[in-house]
Amino acid sequence: MAEPRPASADPSVPNATVLVVDDSISVRKALERILVPHDFTVLSADSAERALAMLGDHDPDLIIADVVMPGVDGFELCRRLKSGPHRACPVLLISGIAGPDVERKAVAAGALGVVEKPFTADELIPQLRAALATKPTPKPTPAPEGPARPTSSQSSEITAVLEPFLSRQDIDGVMLVSTKGKVLFQLGELTNPAQAGVQIAALAALSKRLGGAIGQRSARSLTLEYADKTLLLYRVAANLYLVLVLTDLGAVSVARYLVKQQVPKLVAYLRSRQGSSRD
């Protein structure tokens, strides 16, 4: 049975073109079956060499490439892309042996991350949407639409709201991340905020679907425990997450206390910016 067509496509990435690079025809066809019903235009290449040749005639919005391929592998493809005219094109790698080592190599090569095979549409599409949101959009001039880049005074205001988190030794970093995966503001020690933003957006989308399955709306907060770090995600608005990088799980209770103190101030700041942008 064909996958049902979504009720509406994401207007932020209309008619996006995805170049799929994999030596397996079955994987290429599987990705095409997933992407086409979601309003993606799909181009295919059976090797990295073929993909690089196609870029002379095509300008895809996103590239999905397998890690393991004969000849030039996915890592080397990324490195070549990021050193050429298509360096702004986001790249996601796919692998059946995804793990910390593969993820590190992918990020070092310039990819946004690794999607583990096998995958489903519900797992893949949010990551693609988030990855597409990281691609710079050319502005027509002279005055681009939308909010202007924060001035120094605005940056000082938002810094004042978020700095109390970093006053704690057990909080390493803080970010504001949109549900499209864009890191809007960051403070502290963060290894790869751009990649983190993409994955946070994908996680937020999946948590929303999970909430729907149990009769709930989007999760208010999420806690992820890793070997050396803990992430606390708190939904500030419908399209915005506050993300804290903690040294360990024991810092969660203090972090939640600070969240309750600072989030109202953050919301007030965001509302003031919206109000001033309408004036």
Short mmCIF file of N, CA, C and O in Angstrom, two decimals, residues 19 43 51-63 77-91 110 135-136:
data_model
loop_
_atom_site.label_atom_id
_atom_site.label_comp_id
_atom_site.label_asym_id
_atom_site.label_seq_id
_atom_site.Cartn_x
_atom_site.Cartn_y
_atom_site.Cartn_z
N LEU A 19 19.23 14.96 -3.55
CA LEU A 19 20.07 14.04 -4.32
C LEU A 19 20.42 12.86 -3.43
O LEU A 19 21.06 13.01 -2.39
N LEU A 43 16.56 13.17 -7.00
CA LEU A 43 17.58 12.81 -7.98
C LEU A 43 18.38 11.65 -7.41
O LEU A 43 18.55 11.57 -6.19
N ALA A 51 27.53 11.42 -8.56
CA ALA A 51 26.87 12.54 -7.88
C ALA A 51 27.62 13.84 -8.13
O ALA A 51 27.02 14.88 -8.43
N LEU A 52 28.95 13.80 -8.01
CA LEU A 52 29.76 15.00 -8.24
C LEU A 52 29.62 15.49 -9.68
O LEU A 52 29.59 16.70 -9.93
N ALA A 53 29.53 14.54 -10.63
CA ALA A 53 29.35 14.92 -12.03
C ALA A 53 27.98 15.57 -12.24
O ALA A 53 27.85 16.54 -13.01
N MET A 54 26.95 15.07 -11.55
CA MET A 54 25.60 15.60 -11.70
C MET A 54 25.49 17.03 -11.18
O MET A 54 24.63 17.80 -11.64
N LEU A 55 26.34 17.40 -10.25
CA LEU A 55 26.25 18.73 -9.66
C LEU A 55 26.61 19.83 -10.65
O LEU A 55 26.36 21.01 -10.38
N GLY A 56 27.18 19.45 -11.78
CA GLY A 56 27.43 20.44 -12.82
C GLY A 56 26.14 20.93 -13.47
O GLY A 56 26.08 22.05 -13.98
N ASP A 57 25.11 20.08 -13.44
CA ASP A 57 23.83 20.42 -14.07
C ASP A 57 22.69 20.61 -13.08
O ASP A 57 21.61 21.08 -13.45
N HIS A 58 22.89 20.23 -11.82
CA HIS A 58 21.83 20.29 -10.82
C HIS A 58 22.33 21.00 -9.57
O HIS A 58 23.53 20.98 -9.26
N ASP A 59 21.41 21.61 -8.87
CA ASP A 59 21.73 22.30 -7.62
C ASP A 59 20.76 21.83 -6.53
O ASP A 59 19.79 22.52 -6.20
N PRO A 60 20.98 20.62 -5.98
CA PRO A 60 20.04 20.08 -4.99
C PRO A 60 20.03 20.90 -3.71
O PRO A 60 20.99 21.59 -3.38
N ASP A 61 18.92 20.81 -2.99
CA ASP A 61 18.79 21.49 -1.70
C ASP A 61 19.38 20.67 -0.57
O ASP A 61 19.67 21.21 0.50
N LEU A 62 19.52 19.37 -0.79
CA LEU A 62 20.02 18.46 0.25
C LEU A 62 20.59 17.22 -0.42
O LEU A 62 20.09 16.78 -1.47
N ILE A 63 21.63 16.66 0.18
CA ILE A 63 22.22 15.42 -0.33
C ILE A 63 22.17 14.36 0.77
O ILE A 63 22.57 14.64 1.91
N LEU A 77 33.07 12.05 -0.05
CA LEU A 77 32.12 12.86 -0.82
C LEU A 77 31.81 14.15 -0.07
O LEU A 77 31.79 15.24 -0.66
N CYS A 78 31.58 14.04 1.23
CA CYS A 78 31.32 15.23 2.06
C CYS A 78 32.48 16.20 2.00
O CYS A 78 32.29 17.41 1.82
N ARG A 79 33.68 15.67 2.16
CA ARG A 79 34.85 16.55 2.16
C ARG A 79 34.98 17.30 0.83
O ARG A 79 35.31 18.50 0.80
N ARG A 80 34.72 16.61 -0.27
CA ARG A 80 34.83 17.26 -1.57
C ARG A 80 33.73 18.30 -1.75
O ARG A 80 33.97 19.38 -2.30
N LEU A 81 32.53 17.98 -1.28
CA LEU A 81 31.43 18.93 -1.40
C LEU A 81 31.71 20.20 -0.61
O LEU A 81 31.45 21.32 -1.07
N LYS A 82 32.25 20.02 0.60
CA LYS A 82 32.45 21.18 1.48
C LYS A 82 33.65 22.04 1.07
O LYS A 82 33.87 23.11 1.63
N SER A 83 34.42 21.57 0.11
CA SER A 83 35.55 22.36 -0.38
C SER A 83 35.27 22.92 -1.77
O SER A 83 36.16 23.48 -2.41
N GLY A 84 34.03 22.77 -2.25
CA GLY A 84 33.68 23.22 -3.58
C GLY A 84 32.52 24.21 -3.59
O GLY A 84 32.09 24.70 -2.55
N PRO A 85 31.98 24.48 -4.78
CA PRO A 85 30.92 25.49 -4.91
C PRO A 85 29.60 25.09 -4.25
O PRO A 85 28.75 25.94 -4.02
N HIS A 86 29.43 23.81 -3.92
CA HIS A 86 28.20 23.35 -3.27
C HIS A 86 28.39 23.16 -1.77
O HIS A 86 27.68 22.38 -1.14
N ARG A 87 29.34 23.90 -1.18
CA ARG A 87 29.66 23.73 0.24
C ARG A 87 28.47 24.06 1.14
O ARG A 87 28.40 23.56 2.26
N ALA A 88 27.54 24.91 0.67
CA ALA A 88 26.40 25.30 1.51
C ALA A 88 25.30 24.25 1.52
O ALA A 88 24.38 24.33 2.34
N CYS A 89 25.40 23.27 0.63
CA CYS A 89 24.35 22.24 0.56
C CYS A 89 24.47 21.30 1.75
O CYS A 89 25.51 20.67 1.95
N PRO A 90 23.42 21.17 2.57
CA PRO A 90 23.50 20.26 3.72
C PRO A 90 23.59 18.80 3.28
O PRO A 90 23.00 18.41 2.27
N VAL A 91 24.32 18.02 4.04
CA VAL A 91 24.52 16.60 3.73
C VAL A 91 24.17 15.76 4.96
O VAL A 91 24.60 16.05 6.07
N GLY A 110 32.03 17.13 7.44
CA GLY A 110 31.14 18.23 7.05
C GLY A 110 29.67 17.87 6.99
O GLY A 110 28.84 18.72 6.65
N LYS A 135 20.26 25.38 5.55
CA LYS A 135 20.86 25.91 4.33
C LYS A 135 20.60 27.40 4.23
O LYS A 135 19.46 27.85 4.34
N PRO A 136 21.64 28.22 4.04
CA PRO A 136 21.44 29.66 3.93
C PRO A 136 20.51 29.99 2.77
O PRO A 136 20.60 29.40 1.69
#
